[in-house]
Short mmCIF file of C-alpha atoms and ligand atoms in Angstrom, two decimals:
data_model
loop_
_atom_site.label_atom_id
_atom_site.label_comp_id
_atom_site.label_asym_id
_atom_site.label_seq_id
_atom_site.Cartn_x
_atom_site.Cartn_y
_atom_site.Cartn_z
CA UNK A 4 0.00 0.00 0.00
CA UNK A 5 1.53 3.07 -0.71
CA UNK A 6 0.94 5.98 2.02
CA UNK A 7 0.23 9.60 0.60
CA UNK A 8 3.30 12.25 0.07
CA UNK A 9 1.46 15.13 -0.19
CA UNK A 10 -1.54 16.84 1.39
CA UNK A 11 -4.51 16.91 1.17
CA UNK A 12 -5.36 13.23 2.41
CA UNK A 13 -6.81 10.88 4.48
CA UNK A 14 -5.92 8.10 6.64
CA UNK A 15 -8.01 5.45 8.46
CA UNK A 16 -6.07 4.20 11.87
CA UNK A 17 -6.25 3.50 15.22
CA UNK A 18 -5.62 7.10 16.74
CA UNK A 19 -3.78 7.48 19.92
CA UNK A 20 -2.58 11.32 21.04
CA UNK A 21 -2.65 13.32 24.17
CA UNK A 22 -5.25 16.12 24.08
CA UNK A 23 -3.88 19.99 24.74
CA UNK A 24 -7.03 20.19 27.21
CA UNK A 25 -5.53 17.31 29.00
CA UNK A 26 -5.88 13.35 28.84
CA UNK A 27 -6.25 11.49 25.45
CA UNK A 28 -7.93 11.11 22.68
CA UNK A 29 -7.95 7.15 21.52
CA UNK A 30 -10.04 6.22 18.32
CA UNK A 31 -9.52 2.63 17.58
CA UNK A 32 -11.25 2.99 14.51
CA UNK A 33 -10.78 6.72 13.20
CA UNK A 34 -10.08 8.96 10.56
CA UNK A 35 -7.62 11.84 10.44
CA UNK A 36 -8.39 14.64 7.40
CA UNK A 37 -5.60 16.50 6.17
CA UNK A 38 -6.46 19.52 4.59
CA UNK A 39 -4.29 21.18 1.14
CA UNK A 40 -1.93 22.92 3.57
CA UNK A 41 -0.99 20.33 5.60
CA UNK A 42 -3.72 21.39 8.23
CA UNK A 43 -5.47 18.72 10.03
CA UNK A 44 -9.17 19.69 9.45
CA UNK A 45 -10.93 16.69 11.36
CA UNK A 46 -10.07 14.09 13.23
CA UNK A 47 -13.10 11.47 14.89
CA UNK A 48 -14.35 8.48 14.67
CA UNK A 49 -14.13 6.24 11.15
CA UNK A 50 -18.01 5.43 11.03
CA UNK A 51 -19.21 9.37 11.32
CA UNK A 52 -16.66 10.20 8.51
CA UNK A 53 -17.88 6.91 6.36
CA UNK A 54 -21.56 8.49 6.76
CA UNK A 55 -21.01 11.53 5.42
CA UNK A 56 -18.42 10.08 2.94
CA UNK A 57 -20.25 12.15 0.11
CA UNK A 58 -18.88 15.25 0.11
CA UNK A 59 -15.18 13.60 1.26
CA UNK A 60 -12.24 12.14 0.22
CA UNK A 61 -11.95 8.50 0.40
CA UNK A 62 -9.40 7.81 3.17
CA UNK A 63 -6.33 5.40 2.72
CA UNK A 64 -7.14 2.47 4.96
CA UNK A 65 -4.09 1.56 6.82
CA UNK A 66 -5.28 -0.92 9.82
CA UNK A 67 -4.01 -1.96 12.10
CA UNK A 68 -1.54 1.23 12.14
CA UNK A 69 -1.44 3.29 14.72
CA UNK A 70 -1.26 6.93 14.05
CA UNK A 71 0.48 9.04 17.08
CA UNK A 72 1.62 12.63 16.80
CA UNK A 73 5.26 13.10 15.14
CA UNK A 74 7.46 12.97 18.46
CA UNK A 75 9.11 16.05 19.04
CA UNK A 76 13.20 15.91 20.46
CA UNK A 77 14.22 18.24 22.72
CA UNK A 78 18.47 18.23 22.44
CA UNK A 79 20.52 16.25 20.18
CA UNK A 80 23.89 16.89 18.27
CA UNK A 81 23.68 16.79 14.14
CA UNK A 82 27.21 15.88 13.82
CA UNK A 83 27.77 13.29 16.87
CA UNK A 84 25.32 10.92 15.18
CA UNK A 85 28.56 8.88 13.60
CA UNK A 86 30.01 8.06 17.26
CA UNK A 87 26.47 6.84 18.50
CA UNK A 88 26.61 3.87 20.77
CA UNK A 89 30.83 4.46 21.59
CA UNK A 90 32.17 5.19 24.96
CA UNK A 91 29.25 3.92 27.22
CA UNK A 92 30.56 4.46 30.77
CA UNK A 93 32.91 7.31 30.14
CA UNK A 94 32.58 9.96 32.48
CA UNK A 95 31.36 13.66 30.26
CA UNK A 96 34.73 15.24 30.16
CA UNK A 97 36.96 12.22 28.85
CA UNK A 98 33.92 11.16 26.66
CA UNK A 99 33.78 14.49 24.89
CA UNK A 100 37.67 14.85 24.20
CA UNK A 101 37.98 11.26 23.27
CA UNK A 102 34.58 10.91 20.88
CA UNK A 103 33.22 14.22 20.05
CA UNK A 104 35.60 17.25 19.69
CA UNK A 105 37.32 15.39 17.44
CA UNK A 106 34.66 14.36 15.40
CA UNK A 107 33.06 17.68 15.58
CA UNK A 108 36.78 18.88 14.09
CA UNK A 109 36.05 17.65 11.31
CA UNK A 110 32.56 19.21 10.48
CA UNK A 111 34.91 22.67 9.08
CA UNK A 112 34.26 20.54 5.25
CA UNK A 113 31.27 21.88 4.38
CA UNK A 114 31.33 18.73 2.17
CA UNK A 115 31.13 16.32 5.15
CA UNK A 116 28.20 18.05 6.61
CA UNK A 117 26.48 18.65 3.71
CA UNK A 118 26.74 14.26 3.28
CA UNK A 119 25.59 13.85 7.03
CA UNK A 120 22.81 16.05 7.70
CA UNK A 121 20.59 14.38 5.27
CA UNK A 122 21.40 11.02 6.64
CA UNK A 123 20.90 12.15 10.16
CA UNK A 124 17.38 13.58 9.46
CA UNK A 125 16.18 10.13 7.62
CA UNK A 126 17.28 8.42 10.52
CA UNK A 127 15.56 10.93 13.12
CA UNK A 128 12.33 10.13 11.12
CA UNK A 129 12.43 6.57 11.23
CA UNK A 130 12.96 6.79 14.37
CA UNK A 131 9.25 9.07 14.39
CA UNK A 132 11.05 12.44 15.17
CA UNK A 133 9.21 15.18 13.29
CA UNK A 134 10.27 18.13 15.37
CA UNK A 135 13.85 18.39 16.19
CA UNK A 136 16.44 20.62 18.81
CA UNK A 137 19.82 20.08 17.56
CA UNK A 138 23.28 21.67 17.90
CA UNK A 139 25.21 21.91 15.02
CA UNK A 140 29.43 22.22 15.33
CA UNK A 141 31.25 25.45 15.62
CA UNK A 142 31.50 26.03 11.75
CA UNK A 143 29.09 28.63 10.16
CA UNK A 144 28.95 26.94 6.84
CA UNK A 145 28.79 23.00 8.04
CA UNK A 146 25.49 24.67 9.82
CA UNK A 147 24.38 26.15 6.45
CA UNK A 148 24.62 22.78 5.19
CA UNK A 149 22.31 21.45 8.06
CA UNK A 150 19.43 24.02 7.54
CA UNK A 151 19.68 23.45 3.50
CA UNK A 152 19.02 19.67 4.19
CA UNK A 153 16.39 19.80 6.45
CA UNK A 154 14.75 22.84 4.19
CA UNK A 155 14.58 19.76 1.39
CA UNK A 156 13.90 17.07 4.03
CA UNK A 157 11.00 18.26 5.26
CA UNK A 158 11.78 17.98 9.05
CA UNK A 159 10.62 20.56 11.77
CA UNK A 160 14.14 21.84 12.92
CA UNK A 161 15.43 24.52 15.01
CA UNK A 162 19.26 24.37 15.04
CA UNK A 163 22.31 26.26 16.43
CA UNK A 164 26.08 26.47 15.72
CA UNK A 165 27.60 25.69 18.60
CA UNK A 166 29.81 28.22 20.19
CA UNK A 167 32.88 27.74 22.44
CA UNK A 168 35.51 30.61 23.46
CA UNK A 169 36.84 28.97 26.24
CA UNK A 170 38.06 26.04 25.44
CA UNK A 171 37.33 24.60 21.88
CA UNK A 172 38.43 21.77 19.15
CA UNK A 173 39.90 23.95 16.89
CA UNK A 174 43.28 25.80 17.49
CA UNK A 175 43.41 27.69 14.36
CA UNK A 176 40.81 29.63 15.30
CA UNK A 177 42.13 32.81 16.28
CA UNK A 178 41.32 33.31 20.13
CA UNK A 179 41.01 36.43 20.45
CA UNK A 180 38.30 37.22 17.73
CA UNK A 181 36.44 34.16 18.56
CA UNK A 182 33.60 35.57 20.53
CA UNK A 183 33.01 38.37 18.08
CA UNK A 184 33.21 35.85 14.98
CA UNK A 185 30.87 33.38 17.07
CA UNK A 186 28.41 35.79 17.58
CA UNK A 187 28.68 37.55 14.50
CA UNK A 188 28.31 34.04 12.42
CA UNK A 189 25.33 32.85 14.54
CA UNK A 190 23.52 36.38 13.86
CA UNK A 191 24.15 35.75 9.89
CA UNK A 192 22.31 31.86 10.04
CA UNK A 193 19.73 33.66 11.92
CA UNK A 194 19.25 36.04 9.48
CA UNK A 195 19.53 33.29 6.98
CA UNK A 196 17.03 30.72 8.53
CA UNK A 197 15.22 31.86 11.98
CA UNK A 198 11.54 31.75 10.47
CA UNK A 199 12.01 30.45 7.23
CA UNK A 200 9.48 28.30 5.67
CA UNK A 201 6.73 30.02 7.51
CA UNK A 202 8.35 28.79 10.97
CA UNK A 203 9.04 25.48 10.12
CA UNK A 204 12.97 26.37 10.39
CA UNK A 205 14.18 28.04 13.39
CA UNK A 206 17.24 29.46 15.27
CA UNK A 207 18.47 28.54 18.55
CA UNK A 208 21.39 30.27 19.81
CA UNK A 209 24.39 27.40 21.08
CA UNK A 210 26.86 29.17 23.65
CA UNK A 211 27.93 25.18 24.69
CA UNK A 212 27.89 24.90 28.56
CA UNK A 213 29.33 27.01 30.47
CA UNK A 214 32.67 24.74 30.52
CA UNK A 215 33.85 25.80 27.08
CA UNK A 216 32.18 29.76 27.02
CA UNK A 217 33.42 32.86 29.06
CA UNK A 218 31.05 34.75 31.03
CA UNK A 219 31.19 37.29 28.13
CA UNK A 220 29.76 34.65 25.82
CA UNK A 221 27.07 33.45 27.60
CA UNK A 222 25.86 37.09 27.99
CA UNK A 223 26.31 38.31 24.50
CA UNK A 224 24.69 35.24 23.21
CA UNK A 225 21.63 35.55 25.69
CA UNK A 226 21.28 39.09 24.61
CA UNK A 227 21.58 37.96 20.86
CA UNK A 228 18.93 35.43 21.72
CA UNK A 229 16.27 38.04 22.93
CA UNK A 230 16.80 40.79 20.61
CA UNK A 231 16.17 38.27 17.43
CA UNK A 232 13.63 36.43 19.03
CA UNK A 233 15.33 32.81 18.62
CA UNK A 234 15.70 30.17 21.08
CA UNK A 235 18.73 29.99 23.30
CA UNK A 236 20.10 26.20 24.60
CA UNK A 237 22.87 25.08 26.32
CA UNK A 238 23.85 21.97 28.93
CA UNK A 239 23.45 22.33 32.63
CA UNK A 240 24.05 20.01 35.59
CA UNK A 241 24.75 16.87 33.73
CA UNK A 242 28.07 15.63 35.45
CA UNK A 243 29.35 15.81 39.27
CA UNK A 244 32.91 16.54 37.59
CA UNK A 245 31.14 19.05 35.38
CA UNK A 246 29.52 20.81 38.12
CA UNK A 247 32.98 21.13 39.73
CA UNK A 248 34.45 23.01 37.01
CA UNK A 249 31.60 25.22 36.64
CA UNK A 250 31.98 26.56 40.47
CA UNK A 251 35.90 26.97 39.69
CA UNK A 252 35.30 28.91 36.21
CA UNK A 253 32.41 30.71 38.19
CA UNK A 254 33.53 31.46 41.77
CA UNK A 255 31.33 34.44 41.90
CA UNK A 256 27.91 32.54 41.19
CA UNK A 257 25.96 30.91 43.43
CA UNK A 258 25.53 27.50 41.22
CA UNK A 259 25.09 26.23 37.83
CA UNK A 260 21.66 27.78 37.07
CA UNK A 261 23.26 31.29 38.88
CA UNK A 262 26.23 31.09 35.66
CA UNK A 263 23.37 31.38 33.12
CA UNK A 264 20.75 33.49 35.00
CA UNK A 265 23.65 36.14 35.48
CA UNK A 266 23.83 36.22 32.03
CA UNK A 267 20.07 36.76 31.09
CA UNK A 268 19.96 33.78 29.70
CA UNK A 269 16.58 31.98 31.52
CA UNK A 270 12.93 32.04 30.01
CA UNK A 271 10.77 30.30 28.11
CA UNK A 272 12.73 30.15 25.08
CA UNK A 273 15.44 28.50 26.57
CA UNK A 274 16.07 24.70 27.06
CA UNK A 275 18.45 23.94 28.92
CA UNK A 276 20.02 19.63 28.82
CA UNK A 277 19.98 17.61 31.58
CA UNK A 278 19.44 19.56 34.63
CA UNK A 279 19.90 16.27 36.73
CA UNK A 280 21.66 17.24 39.94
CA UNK A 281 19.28 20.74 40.70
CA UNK A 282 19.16 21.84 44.27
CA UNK A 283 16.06 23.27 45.24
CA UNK A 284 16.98 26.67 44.48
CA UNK A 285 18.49 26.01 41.07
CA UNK A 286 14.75 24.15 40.37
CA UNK A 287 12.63 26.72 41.68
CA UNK A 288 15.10 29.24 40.11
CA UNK A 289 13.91 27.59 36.46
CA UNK A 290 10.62 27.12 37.57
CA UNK A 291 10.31 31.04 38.50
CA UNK A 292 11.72 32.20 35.02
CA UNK A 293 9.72 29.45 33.07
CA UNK A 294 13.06 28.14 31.71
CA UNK A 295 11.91 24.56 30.08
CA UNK A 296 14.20 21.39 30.20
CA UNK A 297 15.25 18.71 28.38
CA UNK A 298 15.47 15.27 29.97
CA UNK A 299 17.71 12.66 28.09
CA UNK A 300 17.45 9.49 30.28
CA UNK A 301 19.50 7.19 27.47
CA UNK A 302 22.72 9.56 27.76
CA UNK A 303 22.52 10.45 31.40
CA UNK A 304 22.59 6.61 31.91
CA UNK A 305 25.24 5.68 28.98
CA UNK A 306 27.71 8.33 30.49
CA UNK A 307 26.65 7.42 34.15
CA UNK A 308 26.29 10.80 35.06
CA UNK A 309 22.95 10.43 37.00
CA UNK A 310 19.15 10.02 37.29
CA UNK A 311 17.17 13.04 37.11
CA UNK A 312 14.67 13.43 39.74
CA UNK A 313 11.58 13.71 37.69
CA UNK A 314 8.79 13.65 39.82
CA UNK A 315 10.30 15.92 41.81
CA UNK A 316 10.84 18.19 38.90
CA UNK A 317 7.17 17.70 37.68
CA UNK A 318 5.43 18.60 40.89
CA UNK A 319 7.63 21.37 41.18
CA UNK A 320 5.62 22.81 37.98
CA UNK A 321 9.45 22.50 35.55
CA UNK A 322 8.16 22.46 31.95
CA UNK A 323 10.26 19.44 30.78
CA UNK A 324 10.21 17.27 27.23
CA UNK A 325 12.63 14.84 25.81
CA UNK A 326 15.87 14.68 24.10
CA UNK A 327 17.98 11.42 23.13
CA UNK A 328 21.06 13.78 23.13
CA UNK A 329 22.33 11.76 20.24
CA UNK A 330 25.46 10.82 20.35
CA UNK A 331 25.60 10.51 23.99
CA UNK A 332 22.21 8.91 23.78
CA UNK A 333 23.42 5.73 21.80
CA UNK A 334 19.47 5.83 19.71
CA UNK A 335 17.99 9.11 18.08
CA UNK A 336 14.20 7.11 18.75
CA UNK A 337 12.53 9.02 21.41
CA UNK A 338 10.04 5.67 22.24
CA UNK A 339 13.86 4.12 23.20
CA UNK A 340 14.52 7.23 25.01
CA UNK A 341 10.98 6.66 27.28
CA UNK A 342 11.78 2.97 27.81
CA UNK A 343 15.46 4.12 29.49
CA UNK A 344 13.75 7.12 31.22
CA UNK A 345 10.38 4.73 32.61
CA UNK A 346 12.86 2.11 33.76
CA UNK A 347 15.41 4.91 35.75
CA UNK A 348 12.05 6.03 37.32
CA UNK A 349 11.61 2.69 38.45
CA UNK A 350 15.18 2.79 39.99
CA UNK A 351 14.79 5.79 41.73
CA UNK A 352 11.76 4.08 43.22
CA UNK A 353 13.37 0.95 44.40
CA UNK A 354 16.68 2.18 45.38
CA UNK A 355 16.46 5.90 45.32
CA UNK A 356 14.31 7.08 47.72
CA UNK A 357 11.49 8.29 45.77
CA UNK A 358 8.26 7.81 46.43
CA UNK A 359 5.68 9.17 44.25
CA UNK A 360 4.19 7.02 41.81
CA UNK A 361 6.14 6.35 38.01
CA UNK A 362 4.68 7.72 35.02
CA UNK A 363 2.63 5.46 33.26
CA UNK A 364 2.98 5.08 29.15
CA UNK A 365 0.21 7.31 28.43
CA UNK A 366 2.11 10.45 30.47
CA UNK A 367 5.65 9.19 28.59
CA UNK A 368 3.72 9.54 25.04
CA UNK A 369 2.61 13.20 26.13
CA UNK A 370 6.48 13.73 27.47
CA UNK A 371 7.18 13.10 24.09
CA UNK A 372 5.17 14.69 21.93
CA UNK A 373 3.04 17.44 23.31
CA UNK A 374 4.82 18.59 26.06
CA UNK A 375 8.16 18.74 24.09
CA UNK A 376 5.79 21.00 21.66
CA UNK A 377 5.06 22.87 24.60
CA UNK A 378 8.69 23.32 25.57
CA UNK A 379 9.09 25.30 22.81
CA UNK A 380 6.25 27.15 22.33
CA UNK A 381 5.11 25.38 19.89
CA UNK A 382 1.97 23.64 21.07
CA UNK A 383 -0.39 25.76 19.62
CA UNK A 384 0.97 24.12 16.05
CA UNK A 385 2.02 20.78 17.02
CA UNK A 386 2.52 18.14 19.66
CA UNK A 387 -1.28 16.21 19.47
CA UNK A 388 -3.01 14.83 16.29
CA UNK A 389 -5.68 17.58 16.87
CA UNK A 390 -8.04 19.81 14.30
CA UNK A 391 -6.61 22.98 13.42
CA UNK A 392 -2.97 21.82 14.19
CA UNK A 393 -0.01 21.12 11.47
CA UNK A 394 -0.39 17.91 10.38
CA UNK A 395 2.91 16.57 12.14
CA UNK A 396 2.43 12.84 12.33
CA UNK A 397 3.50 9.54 12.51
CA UNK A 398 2.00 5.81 11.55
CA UNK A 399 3.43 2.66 13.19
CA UNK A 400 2.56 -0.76 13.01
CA UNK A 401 1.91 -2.19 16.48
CA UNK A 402 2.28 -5.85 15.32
CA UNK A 403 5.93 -5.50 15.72
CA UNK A 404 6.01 -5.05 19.30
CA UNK A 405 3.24 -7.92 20.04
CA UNK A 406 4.74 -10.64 22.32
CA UNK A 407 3.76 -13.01 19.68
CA UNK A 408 3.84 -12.43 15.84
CA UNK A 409 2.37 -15.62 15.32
CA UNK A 410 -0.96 -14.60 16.61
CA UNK A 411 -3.41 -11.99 14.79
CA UNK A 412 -2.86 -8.30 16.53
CA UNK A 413 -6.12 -6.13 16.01
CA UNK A 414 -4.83 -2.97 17.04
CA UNK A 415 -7.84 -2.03 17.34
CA UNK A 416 -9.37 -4.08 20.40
CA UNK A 417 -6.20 -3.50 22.87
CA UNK A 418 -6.65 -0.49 25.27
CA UNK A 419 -4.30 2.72 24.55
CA UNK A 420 -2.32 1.87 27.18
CA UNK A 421 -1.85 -1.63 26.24
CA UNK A 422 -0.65 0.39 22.76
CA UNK A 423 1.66 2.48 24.22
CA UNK A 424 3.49 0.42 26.82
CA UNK A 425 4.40 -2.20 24.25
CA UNK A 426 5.77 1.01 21.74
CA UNK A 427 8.00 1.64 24.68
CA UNK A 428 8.92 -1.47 26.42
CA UNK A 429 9.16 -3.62 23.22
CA UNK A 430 10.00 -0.79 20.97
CA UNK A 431 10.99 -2.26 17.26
CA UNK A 432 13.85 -0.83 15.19
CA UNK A 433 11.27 -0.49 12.06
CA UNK A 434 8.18 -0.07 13.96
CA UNK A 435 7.61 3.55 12.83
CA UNK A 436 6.46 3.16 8.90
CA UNK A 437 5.70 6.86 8.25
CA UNK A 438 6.15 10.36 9.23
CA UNK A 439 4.89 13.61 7.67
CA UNK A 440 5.44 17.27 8.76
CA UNK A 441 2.55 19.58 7.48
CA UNK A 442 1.26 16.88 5.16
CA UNK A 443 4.50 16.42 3.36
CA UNK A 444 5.99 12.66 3.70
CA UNK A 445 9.63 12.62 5.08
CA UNK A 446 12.32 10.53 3.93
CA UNK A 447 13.17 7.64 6.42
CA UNK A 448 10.48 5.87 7.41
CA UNK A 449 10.19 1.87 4.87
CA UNK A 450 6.83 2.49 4.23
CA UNK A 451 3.86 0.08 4.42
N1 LIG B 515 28.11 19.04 27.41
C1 LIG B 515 28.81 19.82 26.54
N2 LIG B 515 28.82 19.28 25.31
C2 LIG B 515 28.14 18.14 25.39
C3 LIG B 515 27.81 17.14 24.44
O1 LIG B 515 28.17 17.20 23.26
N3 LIG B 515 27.08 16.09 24.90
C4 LIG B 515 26.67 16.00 26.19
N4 LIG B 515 25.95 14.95 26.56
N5 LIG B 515 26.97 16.91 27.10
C5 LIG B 515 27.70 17.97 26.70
ZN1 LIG B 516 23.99 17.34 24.57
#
């Protein structure tokens, strides 16, 4: 069966999505209606649509799928993708000089990021990414690369050059322009791409962490940030060795979240990585400024650099989504990303002291989508398979994760739940067959 490219269409599906007004909406038999601008224009139950069928378009029937909204990821690195899956159990520091900065070195050919980025945006959407946070590396035109690609691939992206004046991977770079160049280059891709596509492409400014950027940087970039109207991200309070540094580099701020509120650089357009190890002022201190997070259970596990108190976090009122901080995150799928993050829960339950209950799959499918959408600002466009939103969505077939392929899997008679913990707890390398931002099919997904 071959699933539609282009808009306008529509599909027949079970329909599982979390609802802006809260809880779900689960159709095992429905219809989504996807208007000529990629606008979905109706969404309910399959036998309402059939009985008006007149005056509609015949929708593609594509039982037992399962359509879900696209899932949205909160922090990953374009040009890491190559080292995915190396290093597990280094600690952040050696991990990063003996994986990453050289890799990321190697990013100043425009002609090896202009190969990559394409690749790296198939495999985000087979993975059922439609809506992607990335950071680029520190070269203006390897990040010129990334924005053409994903303007042709079809992907939701907001990107940033990464910049580092402190220390960085590149020693030809003259030190003592650096900061001016940084800034000056990041101003020019927003100029180039912050907006373009009618907001599909955006701009997030990338001062690193606070280990590789002077206090000048982080302020300059904030300010950047706010007077273009572009997201800012960075890392914070991901490693106890990390942490460390930051109070040396910073002896005049009070902790982590003090280096980056003295620079202006918390709000709601900033998402900040990690954010495991928050005292209760640093977490009130985001919660106050509405500064939204992005928790990436897969690394924080693969570099053993902690478990992020979520519950905690969550009752505290943190606006939080999900990254797979790819490459540190060995898997770009944000379902694998909800299986490592359920099961650390579960840790911090058995041996960690906490005591409130886990989230259940329903609440990590609404982590993942919709309040990742939210996170950005963005959930008034996407994050739920909802009328009047983008159509940013994704079809997988369920059978894959049933305990038994031998035995007939009606989607359609197993409660959402059922659904969704088996996406996440026997989540399938292929399981996602197709994934469309505004309408338009990406590239990645096999098909059904
Ligand atoms: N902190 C600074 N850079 C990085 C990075 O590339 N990955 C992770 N996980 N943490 C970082
Ligand atoms: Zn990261």
């Amino acid at each position: 069966m071959h699933l539609p490219d282009r808009p306008p269409f529509a599909l027949r599906a079970r329909v599982l999505s979390p609802l802006a007004a809260g809880g779900i909406v689960d159709l095992p038999d429905g219809v989504i209606a996807v208007d000529a601008n990629g606008r979905i224009d109706w969404v309910g139950s399959a036998a309402v649509w059939l009985s008006r069928a007149g005056e509609r378009v015949e929708p593609i029937d594509v039982r037992p799928m399962v359509v879900l909204p696209g899932m949205v990821d909160l922090h990953a690195h374009l040009p890491q993708l190559p080292n995915a899956g190396l290093g597990f159990g280094l600690d952040l520091m050696t991990w990063l000089g003996r994986y990453i900065f050289p890799l990321e070195r190697r990013f100043d050919r425009a002609e090896d990021a202009a190969q990559l980025a394409p690749a790296a945006y198939r495999a985000f959407a087979a993975a059922g990414t439609t809506t992607l946070l990335a950071y680029g590396a520190v070269y203006k035109a390897s990040m010129d690369g990334a924005f053409r690609a994903a303007e042709e691939h079809g992907i939701r992206a907001i990107l940033g050059k990464a910049m580092m004046d402190r220390i960085t991977y590149d020693e030809t770079i003259d030190p003592s322009t650096i900061l001016d160049r940084s800034l000056l280059e990041s101003e020019e891709l927003i100029d180039a791409w912050h907006g373009a596509d009618h907001g599909r492409l955006g701009y997030a400014v990338t001062p690193r962490f606070a280990v590789s950027c002077s206090a000048e940087l982080l302020r300059e970039s904030a300010a950047l940030a706010a007077r273009r109207g572009t997201w800012w991200q960075t890392h914070v309070s991901e490693d106890h060795e990390e942490i460390a540094q930051v109070a040396r580099l910073f002896p005049t701020s009070t902790d982590y979240v003090d280096v980056y509120d003295q620079a202006g650089g918390l709000g709601p357009r900033t998402i900040l990585a990690h954010a495991i190890h928050l005292s209760d002022r640093e977490l009130a201190r985001l919660v106050g400024t509405d500064t939204r997070v992005a928790h990436c259970p897969s690394s924080n596990l693969f570099l053993a650099s902690g478990i992020m108190p979520l519950a905690r976090y969550l009752e505290a009122g943190l606006g939080v989504g999900l990254g797979s901080d790819v490459a540190a995150g060995p898997d770009p799928s944000i379902f694998s990303v909800m299986q490592v993050g359920a099961y650390a829960q579960a840790a911090l339950r058995t041996v960690g002291g906490e005591t409130r209950p886990v989230l259940g799959p329903l609440e990590w499918l609404r982590l993942g989508s919709l309040d990742g959408a939210r996170a950005l600002g963005l959930d008034d466009r996407i994050g739920s398979v909802e009328a009047g939103k983008d159509a940013d969505l994704i079809v997988v077939d369920p059978r894959l994760t049933a305990s038994r392929r031998d035995l007939p899997y009606d989607a359609g008679r197993v409660e959402a739940e059922e659904v969704m913990s088996r996406l996440i707890f026997r989540a399938h390398p292929d399981m996602v067959r197709g994934a469309w931002v505004r309408g338009r099919r990406l590239e990645g997904p096999p098909g059904i």
